[in-house]
Amino acid sequence: MNVEAAITVPPSSTSPLEPNDLKRPEPSATRASEKNLIEILLVEDDDADAYLIEQALAELPSIGRVVRARNGVEAVALVDSGSIVPSLALIDLQMPRMDGLQLLAELNSRTDRHFPLVVLTSSASSLDIQRAFRRHAWKYCLKKDSVYELKRSLRRVIEIMPKP
């Protein structure tokens, strides 16, 4: 199985978003207009985890833009609206409204999806790993203890990801 190491951050309390709360996230990097840079759809409800992931991605020169959705419903809306045409999606499993497994199933039901789906989660459950791969996750990355490990793991994923 393709299980990578990343980072663990204590969970924070976040409240579920209501349907009217959906707003287009601002990109965390401004290099998106440059050619051949990777656009990342980050689907993460925890602000602390999202911050660390965005910081690690910002240090990778191949990353052009990171757009964050707080749950699967937001992620689907961003993709459907064309707000992002991701090169790669990083998806947490435990989220409100539509969790990561539901999002994997939704995105894989679409014939027009042409980007790899990477689960980035703290769950080391063999059942979660099996469920993710059954829903065609390309990789399953575990969150671990350090920002350095997160950056190293994300760099490895970016280096081996399928090119369009």
PDB file of C-alpha atoms in Angstrom:
ATOM      1  CA  MET A   1       0.000   0.000   0.000  1.00  0.00           C
ATOM      2  CA  ASN A   2       1.061   3.592  -0.590  1.00  0.00           C
ATOM      3  CA  VAL A   3       1.110   4.909   2.986  1.00  0.00           C
ATOM      4  CA  GLU A   4       3.354   7.930   3.644  1.00  0.00           C
ATOM      5  CA  ALA A   5       4.310   9.785   6.839  1.00  0.00           C
ATOM      6  CA  ALA A   6       3.337  13.411   7.462  1.00  0.00           C
ATOM      7  CA  ILE A   7       2.327  15.315  10.662  1.00  0.00           C
ATOM      8  CA  THR A   8      -0.029  15.151  13.652  1.00  0.00           C
ATOM      9  CA  VAL A   9      -1.487  18.295  15.166  1.00  0.00           C
ATOM     10  CA  PRO A  10      -3.865  18.331  18.150  1.00  0.00           C
ATOM     11  CA  PRO A  11      -7.457  18.693  16.959  1.00  0.00           C
ATOM     12  CA  SER A  12      -9.038  22.091  17.262  1.00  0.00           C
ATOM     13  CA  SER A  13     -12.673  22.842  17.734  1.00  0.00           C
ATOM     14  CA  THR A  14     -14.305  23.951  14.527  1.00  0.00           C
ATOM     15  CA  SER A  15     -17.956  24.344  13.821  1.00  0.00           C
ATOM     16  CA  PRO A  16     -19.586  22.880  10.737  1.00  0.00           C
ATOM     17  CA  LEU A  17     -20.305  25.349   7.956  1.00  0.00           C
ATOM     18  CA  GLU A  18     -23.794  26.033   6.782  1.00  0.00           C
ATOM     19  CA  PRO A  19     -24.641  26.021   3.053  1.00  0.00           C
ATOM     20  CA  ASN A  20     -24.557  29.837   2.914  1.00  0.00           C
ATOM     21  CA  ASP A  21     -21.077  29.898   4.465  1.00  0.00           C
ATOM     22  CA  LEU A  22     -19.426  28.631   1.266  1.00  0.00           C
ATOM     23  CA  LYS A  23     -16.978  31.232   0.030  1.00  0.00           C
ATOM     24  CA  ARG A  24     -14.230  30.910  -2.510  1.00  0.00           C
ATOM     25  CA  PRO A  25     -11.008  30.515  -0.545  1.00  0.00           C
ATOM     26  CA  GLU A  26      -8.163  32.849  -1.342  1.00  0.00           C
ATOM     27  CA  PRO A  27      -5.120  31.135  -2.799  1.00  0.00           C
ATOM     28  CA  SER A  28      -2.306  30.802  -0.292  1.00  0.00           C
ATOM     29  CA  ALA A  29       0.340  31.286  -2.954  1.00  0.00           C
ATOM     30  CA  THR A  30       0.431  33.812  -5.772  1.00  0.00           C
ATOM     31  CA  ARG A  31       2.573  31.902  -8.259  1.00  0.00           C
ATOM     32  CA  ALA A  32      -0.459  30.309  -9.977  1.00  0.00           C
ATOM     33  CA  SER A  33      -0.067  32.303 -13.190  1.00  0.00           C
ATOM     34  CA  GLU A  34       3.358  30.776 -13.874  1.00  0.00           C
ATOM     35  CA  LYS A  35       3.448  27.858 -16.318  1.00  0.00           C
ATOM     36  CA  ASN A  36       3.805  24.237 -15.182  1.00  0.00           C
ATOM     37  CA  LEU A  37       3.180  24.927 -11.499  1.00  0.00           C
ATOM     38  CA  ILE A  38       1.016  22.553  -9.523  1.00  0.00           C
ATOM     39  CA  GLU A  39      -2.390  23.669  -8.243  1.00  0.00           C
ATOM     40  CA  ILE A  40      -3.413  21.927  -5.036  1.00  0.00           C
ATOM     41  CA  LEU A  41      -6.933  21.488  -3.718  1.00  0.00           C
ATOM     42  CA  LEU A  42      -6.500  21.142   0.053  1.00  0.00           C
ATOM     43  CA  VAL A  43      -9.593  19.709   1.748  1.00  0.00           C
ATOM     44  CA  GLU A  44      -9.010  20.153   5.478  1.00  0.00           C
ATOM     45  CA  ASP A  45     -11.398  21.352   8.196  1.00  0.00           C
ATOM     46  CA  ASP A  46      -8.805  21.914  10.933  1.00  0.00           C
ATOM     47  CA  ASP A  47      -7.258  25.411  10.768  1.00  0.00           C
ATOM     48  CA  ALA A  48      -4.002  24.407  12.477  1.00  0.00           C
ATOM     49  CA  ASP A  49      -3.469  21.413  10.177  1.00  0.00           C
ATOM     50  CA  ALA A  50      -4.341  23.512   7.108  1.00  0.00           C
ATOM     51  CA  TYR A  51      -1.892  26.224   8.148  1.00  0.00           C
ATOM     52  CA  LEU A  52       0.984  23.757   8.561  1.00  0.00           C
ATOM     53  CA  ILE A  53       0.188  21.990   5.286  1.00  0.00           C
ATOM     54  CA  GLU A  54       0.005  25.319   3.426  1.00  0.00           C
ATOM     55  CA  GLN A  55       3.325  26.417   4.964  1.00  0.00           C
ATOM     56  CA  ALA A  56       5.012  23.172   3.940  1.00  0.00           C
ATOM     57  CA  LEU A  57       3.621  23.455   0.398  1.00  0.00           C
ATOM     58  CA  ALA A  58       4.707  27.100   0.129  1.00  0.00           C
ATOM     59  CA  GLU A  59       8.323  25.972   0.531  1.00  0.00           C
ATOM     60  CA  LEU A  60       8.097  23.657  -2.484  1.00  0.00           C
ATOM     61  CA  PRO A  61       9.093  25.511  -5.681  1.00  0.00           C
ATOM     62  CA  SER A  62       6.791  23.441  -7.919  1.00  0.00           C
ATOM     63  CA  ILE A  63       3.620  24.598  -6.131  1.00  0.00           C
ATOM     64  CA  GLY A  64       1.739  27.439  -7.798  1.00  0.00           C
ATOM     65  CA  ARG A  65      -1.483  27.784  -5.832  1.00  0.00           C
ATOM     66  CA  VAL A  66      -3.199  26.106  -2.911  1.00  0.00           C
ATOM     67  CA  VAL A  67      -6.953  26.483  -2.586  1.00  0.00           C
ATOM     68  CA  ARG A  68      -8.525  25.260   0.643  1.00  0.00           C
ATOM     69  CA  ALA A  69     -11.958  23.781   1.165  1.00  0.00           C
ATOM     70  CA  ARG A  70     -13.108  22.997   4.715  1.00  0.00           C
ATOM     71  CA  ASN A  71     -15.136  19.916   3.740  1.00  0.00           C
ATOM     72  CA  GLY A  72     -16.173  17.797   0.786  1.00  0.00           C
ATOM     73  CA  VAL A  73     -19.181  19.960  -0.053  1.00  0.00           C
ATOM     74  CA  GLU A  74     -16.945  23.018  -0.492  1.00  0.00           C
ATOM     75  CA  ALA A  75     -14.420  20.991  -2.485  1.00  0.00           C
ATOM     76  CA  VAL A  76     -17.064  19.775  -4.937  1.00  0.00           C
ATOM     77  CA  ALA A  77     -18.406  23.329  -5.320  1.00  0.00           C
ATOM     78  CA  LEU A  78     -14.909  24.683  -6.055  1.00  0.00           C
ATOM     79  CA  VAL A  79     -14.219  22.022  -8.675  1.00  0.00           C
ATOM     80  CA  ASP A  80     -17.689  22.342 -10.241  1.00  0.00           C
ATOM     81  CA  SER A  81     -17.456  26.133 -10.460  1.00  0.00           C
ATOM     82  CA  GLY A  82     -14.031  25.999 -12.093  1.00  0.00           C
ATOM     83  CA  SER A  83     -12.513  28.055  -9.257  1.00  0.00           C
ATOM     84  CA  ILE A  84      -9.719  25.512  -9.329  1.00  0.00           C
ATOM     85  CA  VAL A  85      -8.613  22.918 -11.818  1.00  0.00           C
ATOM     86  CA  PRO A  86      -6.365  21.016  -9.444  1.00  0.00           C
ATOM     87  CA  SER A  87      -3.266  19.074 -10.358  1.00  0.00           C
ATOM     88  CA  LEU A  88      -3.612  17.215  -7.051  1.00  0.00           C
ATOM     89  CA  ALA A  89      -6.091  17.006  -4.161  1.00  0.00           C
ATOM     90  CA  LEU A  90      -5.011  16.515  -0.537  1.00  0.00           C
ATOM     91  CA  ILE A  91      -8.011  15.200   1.401  1.00  0.00           C
ATOM     92  CA  ASP A  92      -8.535  14.763   5.129  1.00  0.00           C
ATOM     93  CA  LEU A  93     -10.888  11.949   6.161  1.00  0.00           C
ATOM     94  CA  GLN A  94     -12.647  13.338   9.228  1.00  0.00           C
ATOM     95  CA  MET A  95     -14.634  16.426   8.191  1.00  0.00           C
ATOM     96  CA  PRO A  96     -18.161  17.760   8.703  1.00  0.00           C
ATOM     97  CA  ARG A  97     -20.901  17.720   6.037  1.00  0.00           C
ATOM     98  CA  MET A  98     -19.088  15.447   3.550  1.00  0.00           C
ATOM     99  CA  ASP A  99     -16.130  13.477   4.852  1.00  0.00           C
ATOM    100  CA  GLY A 100     -13.076  12.427   2.894  1.00  0.00           C
ATOM    101  CA  LEU A 101     -14.367   8.978   1.973  1.00  0.00           C
ATOM    102  CA  GLN A 102     -17.599  10.462   0.617  1.00  0.00           C
ATOM    103  CA  LEU A 103     -15.566  13.050  -1.308  1.00  0.00           C
ATOM    104  CA  LEU A 104     -13.361  10.343  -2.833  1.00  0.00           C
ATOM    105  CA  ALA A 105     -16.473   8.494  -4.018  1.00  0.00           C
ATOM    106  CA  GLU A 106     -18.029  11.701  -5.396  1.00  0.00           C
ATOM    107  CA  LEU A 107     -14.926  12.782  -7.299  1.00  0.00           C
ATOM    108  CA  ASN A 108     -14.357   9.291  -8.683  1.00  0.00           C
ATOM    109  CA  SER A 109     -17.909   9.157 -10.022  1.00  0.00           C
ATOM    110  CA  ARG A 110     -16.980  11.965 -12.431  1.00  0.00           C
ATOM    111  CA  THR A 111     -15.545  11.138 -15.818  1.00  0.00           C
ATOM    112  CA  ASP A 112     -13.962  14.595 -16.115  1.00  0.00           C
ATOM    113  CA  ARG A 113     -11.703  14.254 -13.031  1.00  0.00           C
ATOM    114  CA  HIS A 114      -8.082  14.025 -14.125  1.00  0.00           C
ATOM    115  CA  PHE A 115      -6.082  14.629 -10.935  1.00  0.00           C
ATOM    116  CA  PRO A 116      -4.743  12.276  -8.257  1.00  0.00           C
ATOM    117  CA  LEU A 117      -6.494  12.092  -4.896  1.00  0.00           C
ATOM    118  CA  VAL A 118      -4.220  11.858  -1.855  1.00  0.00           C
ATOM    119  CA  VAL A 119      -5.619  11.153   1.594  1.00  0.00           C
ATOM    120  CA  LEU A 120      -3.710  13.156   4.224  1.00  0.00           C
ATOM    121  CA  THR A 121      -5.038  12.137   7.627  1.00  0.00           C
ATOM    122  CA  SER A 122      -4.161  11.137  11.178  1.00  0.00           C
ATOM    123  CA  SER A 123      -6.102   7.869  10.900  1.00  0.00           C
ATOM    124  CA  ALA A 124      -3.851   4.825  10.741  1.00  0.00           C
ATOM    125  CA  SER A 125      -6.857   2.507  10.779  1.00  0.00           C
ATOM    126  CA  SER A 126      -6.437  -0.352   8.333  1.00  0.00           C
ATOM    127  CA  LEU A 127     -10.166  -0.092   7.619  1.00  0.00           C
ATOM    128  CA  ASP A 128      -9.810   3.598   6.644  1.00  0.00           C
ATOM    129  CA  ILE A 129      -6.823   2.738   4.450  1.00  0.00           C
ATOM    130  CA  GLN A 130      -8.761  -0.034   2.703  1.00  0.00           C
ATOM    131  CA  ARG A 131     -11.828   2.181   2.253  1.00  0.00           C
ATOM    132  CA  ALA A 132      -9.733   4.994   0.798  1.00  0.00           C
ATOM    133  CA  PHE A 133      -8.040   2.741  -1.743  1.00  0.00           C
ATOM    134  CA  ARG A 134     -11.383   1.155  -2.667  1.00  0.00           C
ATOM    135  CA  ARG A 135     -12.517   4.687  -3.517  1.00  0.00           C
ATOM    136  CA  HIS A 136      -9.429   5.102  -5.716  1.00  0.00           C
ATOM    137  CA  ALA A 137      -7.214   7.224  -3.494  1.00  0.00           C
ATOM    138  CA  TRP A 138      -3.870   7.414  -5.256  1.00  0.00           C
ATOM    139  CA  LYS A 139      -1.880   7.625  -1.987  1.00  0.00           C
ATOM    140  CA  TYR A 140      -2.659   7.488   1.725  1.00  0.00           C
ATOM    141  CA  CYS A 141      -0.422   9.722   3.857  1.00  0.00           C
ATOM    142  CA  LEU A 142      -0.369   9.641   7.632  1.00  0.00           C
ATOM    143  CA  LYS A 143       0.077  12.839   9.602  1.00  0.00           C
ATOM    144  CA  LYS A 144       3.010  12.535  12.031  1.00  0.00           C
ATOM    145  CA  ASP A 145       5.041  14.717  14.398  1.00  0.00           C
ATOM    146  CA  SER A 146       7.016  17.412  12.611  1.00  0.00           C
ATOM    147  CA  VAL A 147       6.702  20.071   9.949  1.00  0.00           C
ATOM    148  CA  TYR A 148       9.930  18.741   8.462  1.00  0.00           C
ATOM    149  CA  GLU A 149       8.363  15.289   8.005  1.00  0.00           C
ATOM    150  CA  LEU A 150       5.234  16.848   6.497  1.00  0.00           C
ATOM    151  CA  LYS A 151       7.286  18.802   3.979  1.00  0.00           C
ATOM    152  CA  ARG A 152       9.372  15.736   3.134  1.00  0.00           C
ATOM    153  CA  SER A 153       6.284  13.590   2.647  1.00  0.00           C
ATOM    154  CA  LEU A 154       4.520  16.186   0.484  1.00  0.00           C
ATOM    155  CA  ARG A 155       7.663  16.693  -1.608  1.00  0.00           C
ATOM    156  CA  ARG A 156       7.821  12.933  -2.220  1.00  0.00           C
ATOM    157  CA  VAL A 157       4.146  12.868  -3.277  1.00  0.00           C
ATOM    158  CA  ILE A 158       4.662  15.818  -5.650  1.00  0.00           C
ATOM    159  CA  GLU A 159       7.771  14.244  -7.194  1.00  0.00           C
ATOM    160  CA  ILE A 160       6.062  10.949  -8.037  1.00  0.00           C
ATOM    161  CA  MET A 161       2.578  12.194  -8.884  1.00  0.00           C
ATOM    162  CA  PRO A 162       1.294  11.351 -12.370  1.00  0.00           C
ATOM    163  CA  LYS A 163       1.697  14.195 -14.825  1.00  0.00           C
ATOM    164  CA  PRO A 164      -1.296  15.167 -17.011  1.00  0.00           C
TER     165      PRO A 164
END
